[in-house]
mmCIF file with all atom_site columns, C-alpha atoms in Angstrom:
data_model
loop_
_atom_site.group_PDB
_atom_site.id
_atom_site.type_symbol
_atom_site.label_atom_id
_atom_site.label_alt_id
_atom_site.label_comp_id
_atom_site.label_asym_id
_atom_site.label_entity_id
_atom_site.label_seq_id
_atom_site.pdbx_PDB_ins_code
_atom_site.Cartn_x
_atom_site.Cartn_y
_atom_site.Cartn_z
_atom_site.occupancy
_atom_site.B_iso_or_equiv
_atom_site.pdbx_formal_charge
_atom_site.auth_seq_id
_atom_site.auth_comp_id
_atom_site.auth_asym_id
_atom_site.auth_atom_id
_atom_site.pdbx_PDB_model_num
ATOM 1   C CA . MET A 1 1   ? 10.063  -23.020 15.103  1.00 43.00 ? 3   MET A CA 1
ATOM 2   C CA . GLY A 1 2   ? 7.792   -25.684 16.548  1.00 45.00 ? 4   GLY A CA 1
ATOM 3   C CA . GLY A 1 3   ? 5.928   -23.155 18.864  1.00 47.00 ? 5   GLY A CA 1
ATOM 4   C CA . THR A 1 4   ? 5.495   -20.615 16.667  1.00 46.00 ? 6   THR A CA 1
ATOM 5   C CA . GLN A 1 5   ? 4.612   -22.736 13.650  1.00 44.00 ? 7   GLN A CA 1
ATOM 6   C CA . SER A 1 6   ? 1.457   -24.098 15.361  1.00 67.00 ? 8   SER A CA 1
ATOM 7   C CA . VAL A 1 7   ? -0.218  -20.783 14.844  1.00 89.00 ? 9   VAL A CA 1
ATOM 8   C CA . PHE A 1 8   ? -1.368  -22.254 11.464  1.00 93.00 ? 10  PHE A CA 1
ATOM 9   C CA . THR A 1 9   ? -1.799  -25.736 9.991   1.00 94.00 ? 11  THR A CA 1
ATOM 10  C CA . GLU A 1 10  ? 0.476   -26.892 7.231   1.00 95.00 ? 12  GLU A CA 1
ATOM 11  C CA . ASP A 1 11  ? -2.181  -26.569 4.900   1.00 96.00 ? 13  ASP A CA 1
ATOM 12  C CA . GLU A 1 12  ? -3.242  -22.905 5.652   1.00 96.00 ? 14  GLU A CA 1
ATOM 13  C CA . LEU A 1 13  ? 0.660   -21.976 5.428   1.00 96.00 ? 15  LEU A CA 1
ATOM 14  C CA . ASP A 1 14  ? 0.622   -23.792 2.149   1.00 97.00 ? 16  ASP A CA 1
ATOM 15  C CA . ASP A 1 15  ? -2.452  -21.715 1.136   1.00 97.00 ? 17  ASP A CA 1
ATOM 16  C CA . TYR A 1 16  ? -0.892  -18.433 2.208   1.00 97.00 ? 18  TYR A CA 1
ATOM 17  C CA . GLN A 1 17  ? 2.462   -19.229 0.479   1.00 97.00 ? 19  GLN A CA 1
ATOM 18  C CA . THR A 1 18  ? 0.345   -19.981 -2.821  1.00 97.00 ? 20  THR A CA 1
ATOM 19  C CA . LEU A 1 19  ? -1.485  -16.640 -2.786  1.00 97.00 ? 21  LEU A CA 1
ATOM 20  C CA . THR A 1 20  ? 1.176   -14.282 -1.674  1.00 98.00 ? 22  THR A CA 1
ATOM 21  C CA . TYR A 1 21  ? 4.766   -13.660 -2.536  1.00 97.00 ? 23  TYR A CA 1
ATOM 22  C CA . LEU A 1 22  ? 5.898   -14.891 0.793   1.00 97.00 ? 24  LEU A CA 1
ATOM 23  C CA . SER A 1 23  ? 7.782   -17.957 1.842   1.00 96.00 ? 25  SER A CA 1
ATOM 24  C CA . LYS A 1 24  ? 6.292   -19.720 4.963   1.00 96.00 ? 26  LYS A CA 1
ATOM 25  C CA . LYS A 1 25  ? 8.889   -18.031 7.625   1.00 96.00 ? 27  LYS A CA 1
ATOM 26  C CA . GLU A 1 26  ? 8.191   -14.900 6.278   1.00 97.00 ? 28  GLU A CA 1
ATOM 27  C CA . ILE A 1 27  ? 4.252   -15.630 6.738   1.00 96.00 ? 29  ILE A CA 1
ATOM 28  C CA . LEU A 1 28  ? 4.803   -16.274 10.182  1.00 96.00 ? 30  LEU A CA 1
ATOM 29  C CA . LEU A 1 29  ? 7.185   -13.216 10.525  1.00 96.00 ? 31  LEU A CA 1
ATOM 30  C CA . VAL A 1 30  ? 4.150   -11.159 9.248   1.00 96.00 ? 32  VAL A CA 1
ATOM 31  C CA . HIS A 1 31  ? 1.706   -13.049 11.578  1.00 96.00 ? 33  HIS A CA 1
ATOM 32  C CA . LYS A 1 32  ? 4.520   -11.999 14.703  1.00 96.00 ? 34  LYS A CA 1
ATOM 33  C CA . ARG A 1 33  ? 4.236   -8.330  13.609  1.00 96.00 ? 35  ARG A CA 1
ATOM 34  C CA . PHE A 1 34  ? 0.270   -8.539  13.234  1.00 97.00 ? 36  PHE A CA 1
ATOM 35  C CA . LYS A 1 35  ? -0.001  -10.148 16.726  1.00 96.00 ? 37  LYS A CA 1
ATOM 36  C CA . ALA A 1 36  ? 2.386   -7.384  18.117  1.00 96.00 ? 38  ALA A CA 1
ATOM 37  C CA . LEU A 1 37  ? -0.041  -4.680  17.051  1.00 97.00 ? 39  LEU A CA 1
ATOM 38  C CA . ASP A 1 38  ? -2.627  -5.738  19.425  1.00 97.00 ? 40  ASP A CA 1
ATOM 39  C CA . PRO A 1 39  ? -1.462  -9.070  21.263  1.00 97.00 ? 41  PRO A CA 1
ATOM 40  C CA . ALA A 1 40  ? -4.824  -9.785  23.352  1.00 96.00 ? 42  ALA A CA 1
ATOM 41  C CA . SER A 1 41  ? -6.966  -9.477  20.305  1.00 96.00 ? 43  SER A CA 1
ATOM 42  C CA . VAL A 1 42  ? -4.894  -11.839 18.039  1.00 96.00 ? 44  VAL A CA 1
ATOM 43  C CA . GLU A 1 43  ? -4.462  -14.167 20.775  1.00 94.00 ? 45  GLU A CA 1
ATOM 44  C CA . ALA A 1 44  ? -8.053  -14.430 21.167  1.00 94.00 ? 46  ALA A CA 1
ATOM 45  C CA . ASP A 1 45  ? -8.811  -14.956 17.644  1.00 93.00 ? 47  ASP A CA 1
ATOM 46  C CA . LYS A 1 46  ? -5.688  -15.159 14.930  1.00 89.00 ? 48  LYS A CA 1
ATOM 47  C CA . ASN A 1 47  ? -7.578  -13.796 12.263  1.00 88.00 ? 49  ASN A CA 1
ATOM 48  C CA . ALA A 1 48  ? -9.033  -10.824 14.505  1.00 94.00 ? 50  ALA A CA 1
ATOM 49  C CA . ARG A 1 49  ? -10.154 -7.426  12.796  1.00 96.00 ? 51  ARG A CA 1
ATOM 50  C CA . LEU A 1 50  ? -7.761  -4.782  14.007  1.00 97.00 ? 52  LEU A CA 1
ATOM 51  C CA . PRO A 1 51  ? -9.003  -1.168  14.007  1.00 97.00 ? 53  PRO A CA 1
ATOM 52  C CA . MET A 1 52  ? -7.111  1.094   11.794  1.00 96.00 ? 54  MET A CA 1
ATOM 53  C CA . GLU A 1 53  ? -5.591  3.005   14.508  1.00 96.00 ? 55  GLU A CA 1
ATOM 54  C CA . LYS A 1 54  ? -3.748  -0.163  15.581  1.00 96.00 ? 56  LYS A CA 1
ATOM 55  C CA . ILE A 1 55  ? -2.705  -0.924  11.945  1.00 96.00 ? 57  ILE A CA 1
ATOM 56  C CA . ARG A 1 56  ? -1.245  2.704   11.573  1.00 95.00 ? 58  ARG A CA 1
ATOM 57  C CA . GLU A 1 57  ? 1.048   1.979   14.564  1.00 93.00 ? 59  GLU A CA 1
ATOM 58  C CA . LEU A 1 58  ? 3.445   -0.384  12.224  1.00 95.00 ? 60  LEU A CA 1
ATOM 59  C CA . PRO A 1 59  ? 6.683   1.589   12.224  1.00 94.00 ? 61  PRO A CA 1
ATOM 60  C CA . GLU A 1 60  ? 6.866   1.702   8.548   1.00 93.00 ? 62  GLU A CA 1
ATOM 61  C CA . LEU A 1 61  ? 3.246   3.091   8.188   1.00 94.00 ? 63  LEU A CA 1
ATOM 62  C CA . LYS A 1 62  ? 3.567   5.487   11.139  1.00 92.00 ? 64  LYS A CA 1
ATOM 63  C CA . VAL A 1 63  ? 5.967   7.603   9.089   1.00 90.00 ? 65  VAL A CA 1
ATOM 64  C CA . ASN A 1 64  ? 4.206   7.064   5.677   1.00 92.00 ? 66  ASN A CA 1
ATOM 65  C CA . PRO A 1 65  ? 2.535   10.362  4.273   1.00 92.00 ? 67  PRO A CA 1
ATOM 66  C CA . PHE A 1 66  ? 0.129   7.615   2.760   1.00 94.00 ? 68  PHE A CA 1
ATOM 67  C CA . ARG A 1 67  ? -0.636  5.519   5.670   1.00 94.00 ? 69  ARG A CA 1
ATOM 68  C CA . ASP A 1 68  ? -4.625  6.377   5.528   1.00 94.00 ? 70  ASP A CA 1
ATOM 69  C CA . GLN A 1 69  ? -4.645  5.453   2.035   1.00 95.00 ? 71  GLN A CA 1
ATOM 70  C CA . ILE A 1 70  ? -2.583  2.406   2.129   1.00 96.00 ? 72  ILE A CA 1
ATOM 71  C CA . CYS A 1 71  ? -4.619  1.111   5.063   1.00 96.00 ? 73  CYS A CA 1
ATOM 72  C CA . LYS A 1 72  ? -7.866  1.624   3.038   1.00 96.00 ? 74  LYS A CA 1
ATOM 73  C CA . VAL A 1 73  ? -6.677  0.214   -0.112  1.00 97.00 ? 75  VAL A CA 1
ATOM 74  C CA . PHE A 1 74  ? -5.841  -3.023  1.830   1.00 97.00 ? 76  PHE A CA 1
ATOM 75  C CA . SER A 1 75  ? -8.802  -3.343  3.935   1.00 97.00 ? 77  SER A CA 1
ATOM 76  C CA . SER A 1 76  ? -11.401 -5.434  2.621   1.00 94.00 ? 78  SER A CA 1
ATOM 77  C CA . SER A 1 77  ? -13.892 -3.829  4.989   1.00 91.00 ? 79  SER A CA 1
ATOM 78  C CA . GLY A 1 78  ? -12.934 -0.421  5.367   1.00 87.00 ? 80  GLY A CA 1
ATOM 79  C CA . ASP A 1 79  ? -13.007 -0.506  9.123   1.00 90.00 ? 81  ASP A CA 1
ATOM 80  C CA . GLY A 1 80  ? -9.941  -2.153  9.913   1.00 95.00 ? 82  GLY A CA 1
ATOM 81  C CA . MET A 1 81  ? -7.882  -5.014  8.866   1.00 97.00 ? 83  MET A CA 1
ATOM 82  C CA . THR A 1 82  ? -7.974  -8.649  9.454   1.00 97.00 ? 84  THR A CA 1
ATOM 83  C CA . PHE A 1 83  ? -4.731  -10.778 9.184   1.00 97.00 ? 85  PHE A CA 1
ATOM 84  C CA . GLU A 1 84  ? -5.108  -11.711 5.533   1.00 97.00 ? 86  GLU A CA 1
ATOM 85  C CA . ASP A 1 85  ? -5.620  -7.979  4.606   1.00 98.00 ? 87  ASP A CA 1
ATOM 86  C CA . PHE A 1 86  ? -2.386  -7.527  6.511   1.00 97.00 ? 88  PHE A CA 1
ATOM 87  C CA . LEU A 1 87  ? -0.864  -10.373 4.960   1.00 98.00 ? 89  LEU A CA 1
ATOM 88  C CA . ASP A 1 88  ? -1.817  -8.854  1.484   1.00 97.00 ? 90  ASP A CA 1
ATOM 89  C CA . MET A 1 89  ? -0.374  -5.663  2.235   1.00 98.00 ? 91  MET A CA 1
ATOM 90  C CA . MET A 1 90  ? 2.888   -7.126  3.380   1.00 97.00 ? 92  MET A CA 1
ATOM 91  C CA . SER A 1 91  ? 3.196   -9.467  0.409   1.00 98.00 ? 93  SER A CA 1
ATOM 92  C CA . VAL A 1 92  ? 2.687   -6.415  -2.030  1.00 97.00 ? 94  VAL A CA 1
ATOM 93  C CA . PHE A 1 93  ? 5.373   -4.455  -0.390  1.00 96.00 ? 95  PHE A CA 1
ATOM 94  C CA . SER A 1 94  ? 7.701   -7.459  0.053   1.00 96.00 ? 96  SER A CA 1
ATOM 95  C CA . ASP A 1 95  ? 10.938  -7.795  -2.119  1.00 94.00 ? 97  ASP A CA 1
ATOM 96  C CA . GLY A 1 96  ? 9.004   -10.847 -3.736  1.00 95.00 ? 98  GLY A CA 1
ATOM 97  C CA . ALA A 1 97  ? 6.499   -9.096  -5.445  1.00 96.00 ? 99  ALA A CA 1
ATOM 98  C CA . PRO A 1 98  ? 6.629   -8.176  -8.884  1.00 95.00 ? 100 PRO A CA 1
ATOM 99  C CA . LYS A 1 99  ? 7.060   -4.425  -10.353 1.00 93.00 ? 101 LYS A CA 1
ATOM 100 C CA . ASN A 1 100 ? 3.546   -4.948  -11.859 1.00 94.00 ? 102 ASN A CA 1
ATOM 101 C CA . VAL A 1 101 ? 1.770   -5.615  -8.800  1.00 96.00 ? 103 VAL A CA 1
ATOM 102 C CA . LYS A 1 102 ? 3.762   -3.053  -6.907  1.00 96.00 ? 104 LYS A CA 1
ATOM 103 C CA . VAL A 1 103 ? 2.504   -0.586  -9.813  1.00 96.00 ? 105 VAL A CA 1
ATOM 104 C CA . GLU A 1 104 ? -1.191  -1.388  -9.527  1.00 97.00 ? 106 GLU A CA 1
ATOM 105 C CA . TYR A 1 105 ? -1.154  -0.800  -5.743  1.00 97.00 ? 107 TYR A CA 1
ATOM 106 C CA . ALA A 1 106 ? 0.580   2.292   -6.181  1.00 96.00 ? 108 ALA A CA 1
ATOM 107 C CA . PHE A 1 107 ? -2.062  3.585   -8.318  1.00 97.00 ? 109 PHE A CA 1
ATOM 108 C CA . ARG A 1 108 ? -4.699  2.407   -6.300  1.00 97.00 ? 110 ARG A CA 1
ATOM 109 C CA . VAL A 1 109 ? -2.906  4.429   -3.373  1.00 96.00 ? 111 VAL A CA 1
ATOM 110 C CA . TYR A 1 110 ? -2.679  7.582   -5.247  1.00 96.00 ? 112 TYR A CA 1
ATOM 111 C CA . ASP A 1 111 ? -6.493  7.342   -6.495  1.00 97.00 ? 113 ASP A CA 1
ATOM 112 C CA . PHE A 1 112 ? -7.857  9.106   -3.545  1.00 96.00 ? 114 PHE A CA 1
ATOM 113 C CA . ASP A 1 113 ? -11.513 8.889   -4.808  1.00 96.00 ? 115 ASP A CA 1
ATOM 114 C CA . GLY A 1 114 ? -11.420 5.265   -5.997  1.00 95.00 ? 116 GLY A CA 1
ATOM 115 C CA . ASP A 1 115 ? -12.633 6.096   -9.775  1.00 97.00 ? 117 ASP A CA 1
ATOM 116 C CA . ASP A 1 116 ? -9.833  4.117   -11.444 1.00 97.00 ? 118 ASP A CA 1
ATOM 117 C CA . LEU A 1 117 ? -8.238  7.586   -12.709 1.00 97.00 ? 119 LEU A CA 1
ATOM 118 C CA . ILE A 1 118 ? -5.474  9.764   -10.976 1.00 97.00 ? 120 ILE A CA 1
ATOM 119 C CA . SER A 1 119 ? -7.312  13.251  -11.393 1.00 97.00 ? 121 SER A CA 1
ATOM 120 C CA . GLU A 1 120 ? -6.100  16.729  -10.674 1.00 96.00 ? 122 GLU A CA 1
ATOM 121 C CA . SER A 1 121 ? -7.746  16.385  -7.204  1.00 96.00 ? 123 SER A CA 1
ATOM 122 C CA . ASP A 1 122 ? -5.933  13.058  -6.721  1.00 97.00 ? 124 ASP A CA 1
ATOM 123 C CA . LEU A 1 123 ? -2.847  14.732  -7.589  1.00 95.00 ? 125 LEU A CA 1
ATOM 124 C CA . LYS A 1 124 ? -3.332  17.690  -5.190  1.00 93.00 ? 126 LYS A CA 1
ATOM 125 C CA . GLN A 1 125 ? -3.872  15.088  -2.514  1.00 93.00 ? 127 GLN A CA 1
ATOM 126 C CA . VAL A 1 126 ? -0.477  13.110  -3.531  1.00 93.00 ? 128 VAL A CA 1
ATOM 127 C CA . ILE A 1 127 ? 1.273   16.288  -3.322  1.00 91.00 ? 129 ILE A CA 1
ATOM 128 C CA . GLU A 1 128 ? -0.415  17.443  -0.077  1.00 89.00 ? 130 GLU A CA 1
ATOM 129 C CA . SER A 1 129 ? 0.371   14.150  1.278   1.00 89.00 ? 131 SER A CA 1
ATOM 130 C CA . LEU A 1 130 ? 4.064   14.554  0.563   1.00 87.00 ? 132 LEU A CA 1
ATOM 131 C CA . ILE A 1 131 ? 4.748   18.221  1.155   1.00 87.00 ? 133 ILE A CA 1
ATOM 132 C CA . GLY A 1 132 ? 2.188   19.476  3.404   1.00 70.00 ? 134 GLY A CA 1
ATOM 133 C CA . SER A 1 133 ? -0.850  21.858  2.314   1.00 59.00 ? 135 SER A CA 1
ATOM 134 C CA . ASN A 1 134 ? 0.664   25.005  3.613   1.00 68.00 ? 136 ASN A CA 1
ATOM 135 C CA . ARG A 1 135 ? 4.042   25.070  1.683   1.00 78.00 ? 137 ARG A CA 1
ATOM 136 C CA . LEU A 1 136 ? 2.973   25.738  -1.709  1.00 85.00 ? 138 LEU A CA 1
ATOM 137 C CA . THR A 1 137 ? 0.559   28.960  -2.914  1.00 88.00 ? 139 THR A CA 1
ATOM 138 C CA . GLU A 1 138 ? -2.329  27.627  -4.939  1.00 88.00 ? 140 GLU A CA 1
ATOM 139 C CA . ASP A 1 139 ? -0.727  28.711  -8.253  1.00 93.00 ? 141 ASP A CA 1
ATOM 140 C CA . GLU A 1 140 ? 2.533   26.865  -7.518  1.00 91.00 ? 142 GLU A CA 1
ATOM 141 C CA . LEU A 1 141 ? 0.293   23.754  -6.634  1.00 90.00 ? 143 LEU A CA 1
ATOM 142 C CA . GLN A 1 142 ? -1.465  24.077  -9.729  1.00 94.00 ? 144 GLN A CA 1
ATOM 143 C CA . GLN A 1 143 ? 1.691   24.570  -11.893 1.00 95.00 ? 145 GLN A CA 1
ATOM 144 C CA . LEU A 1 144 ? 3.281   21.266  -10.473 1.00 92.00 ? 146 LEU A CA 1
ATOM 145 C CA . ILE A 1 145 ? -0.104  19.718  -11.150 1.00 95.00 ? 147 ILE A CA 1
ATOM 146 C CA . ASP A 1 146 ? -0.058  20.995  -14.743 1.00 96.00 ? 148 ASP A CA 1
ATOM 147 C CA . ASN A 1 147 ? 3.526   19.984  -15.222 1.00 94.00 ? 149 ASN A CA 1
ATOM 148 C CA . ILE A 1 148 ? 2.622   16.390  -13.780 1.00 93.00 ? 150 ILE A CA 1
ATOM 149 C CA . MET A 1 149 ? -0.219  16.206  -16.541 1.00 95.00 ? 151 MET A CA 1
ATOM 150 C CA . ASP A 1 150 ? 1.897   17.727  -19.336 1.00 94.00 ? 152 ASP A CA 1
ATOM 151 C CA . GLU A 1 151 ? 4.130   14.919  -18.870 1.00 92.00 ? 153 GLU A CA 1
ATOM 152 C CA . ALA A 1 152 ? 1.964   11.955  -18.376 1.00 94.00 ? 154 ALA A CA 1
ATOM 153 C CA . ASP A 1 153 ? -1.271  12.588  -19.518 1.00 96.00 ? 155 ASP A CA 1
ATOM 154 C CA . LEU A 1 154 ? -0.564  11.040  -23.178 1.00 95.00 ? 156 LEU A CA 1
ATOM 155 C CA . ASP A 1 155 ? -4.619  11.372  -24.387 1.00 96.00 ? 157 ASP A CA 1
ATOM 156 C CA . ASP A 1 156 ? -4.838  15.297  -22.850 1.00 94.00 ? 158 ASP A CA 1
ATOM 157 C CA . ASP A 1 157 ? -8.335  14.078  -21.110 1.00 96.00 ? 159 ASP A CA 1
ATOM 158 C CA . LYS A 1 158 ? -6.760  15.671  -17.734 1.00 95.00 ? 160 LYS A CA 1
ATOM 159 C CA . THR A 1 159 ? -6.957  12.518  -15.870 1.00 97.00 ? 161 THR A CA 1
ATOM 160 C CA . LEU A 1 160 ? -4.297  9.701   -15.803 1.00 97.00 ? 162 LEU A CA 1
ATOM 161 C CA . SER A 1 161 ? -5.290  6.412   -16.597 1.00 97.00 ? 163 SER A CA 1
ATOM 162 C CA . PHE A 1 162 ? -3.555  3.047   -15.131 1.00 97.00 ? 164 PHE A CA 1
ATOM 163 C CA . ALA A 1 163 ? -1.989  2.772   -18.484 1.00 96.00 ? 165 ALA A CA 1
ATOM 164 C CA . GLU A 1 164 ? -0.215  6.463   -18.306 1.00 96.00 ? 166 GLU A CA 1
ATOM 165 C CA . PHE A 1 165 ? 0.600   5.988   -14.660 1.00 95.00 ? 167 PHE A CA 1
ATOM 166 C CA . GLU A 1 166 ? 2.357   2.538   -15.591 1.00 94.00 ? 168 GLU A CA 1
ATOM 167 C CA . HIS A 1 167 ? 4.444   4.352   -18.372 1.00 93.00 ? 169 HIS A CA 1
ATOM 168 C CA . VAL A 1 168 ? 5.347   7.140   -15.819 1.00 91.00 ? 170 VAL A CA 1
ATOM 169 C CA . ILE A 1 169 ? 6.482   4.673   -13.414 1.00 91.00 ? 171 ILE A CA 1
ATOM 170 C CA . SER A 1 170 ? 8.682   2.520   -15.884 1.00 87.00 ? 172 SER A CA 1
ATOM 171 C CA . LYS A 1 171 ? 10.670  5.381   -15.962 1.00 86.00 ? 173 LYS A CA 1
ATOM 172 C CA . ALA A 1 172 ? 11.284  5.431   -12.083 1.00 85.00 ? 174 ALA A CA 1
ATOM 173 C CA . PRO A 1 173 ? 14.158  3.321   -11.763 1.00 82.00 ? 175 PRO A CA 1
ATOM 174 C CA . ASP A 1 174 ? 14.065  3.345   -8.033  1.00 86.00 ? 176 ASP A CA 1
ATOM 175 C CA . PHE A 1 175 ? 10.140  2.784   -7.495  1.00 88.00 ? 177 PHE A CA 1
ATOM 176 C CA . VAL A 1 176 ? 10.305  -1.023  -6.756  1.00 83.00 ? 178 VAL A CA 1
ATOM 177 C CA . ASN A 1 177 ? 12.865  -0.152  -3.618  1.00 84.00 ? 179 ASN A CA 1
ATOM 178 C CA . SER A 1 178 ? 10.887  2.919   -2.670  1.00 84.00 ? 180 SER A CA 1
ATOM 179 C CA . PHE A 1 179 ? 7.445   0.544   -2.632  1.00 88.00 ? 181 PHE A CA 1
ATOM 180 C CA . ARG A 1 180 ? 8.591   -1.832  -0.002  1.00 89.00 ? 182 ARG A CA 1
ATOM 181 C CA . ILE A 1 181 ? 8.335   -2.789  3.619   1.00 88.00 ? 183 ILE A CA 1
ATOM 182 C CA . ARG A 1 182 ? 11.292  -4.922  4.809   1.00 82.00 ? 184 ARG A CA 1
ATOM 183 C CA . MET A 1 183 ? 10.552  -7.948  6.726   1.00 75.00 ? 185 MET A CA 1
#
């Protein structure tokens, strides 16, 4: 591993390990995956900002209906991802990340408009991302949104706060397994 390890100094690896839920070996693996998305750019600068189109090529994102929103949530600039952005994303999606961190980021992914609430319009985008917009009539879509709100909107304000979202997720035993990317 000597040649691969020279990408980062020991201090950099120690810092990344402290700031993520990943081991040094996993951090190096994440960098290898980042580099594979655009070898020339990353060879020139290990912290290059890769365009979103390149990030979306990650096999696990390519098939994820929330890929654009995931990229948006983890991008520090909104116009691409640096290695550190990518590392944060991979850390949150790792097996080592605690459930509460995964829930926080899932909330941010479902909060399409970024207002710290999941509204009916956010839910509509979530449902359409999952099943496609032309599979349900408007009435069926609204009924589904109403059913979700009846179940999850504890204060009847027509939005889901983080606490309400967290409460719903706590009832989903397979959430942690579905919110991950294998290294």
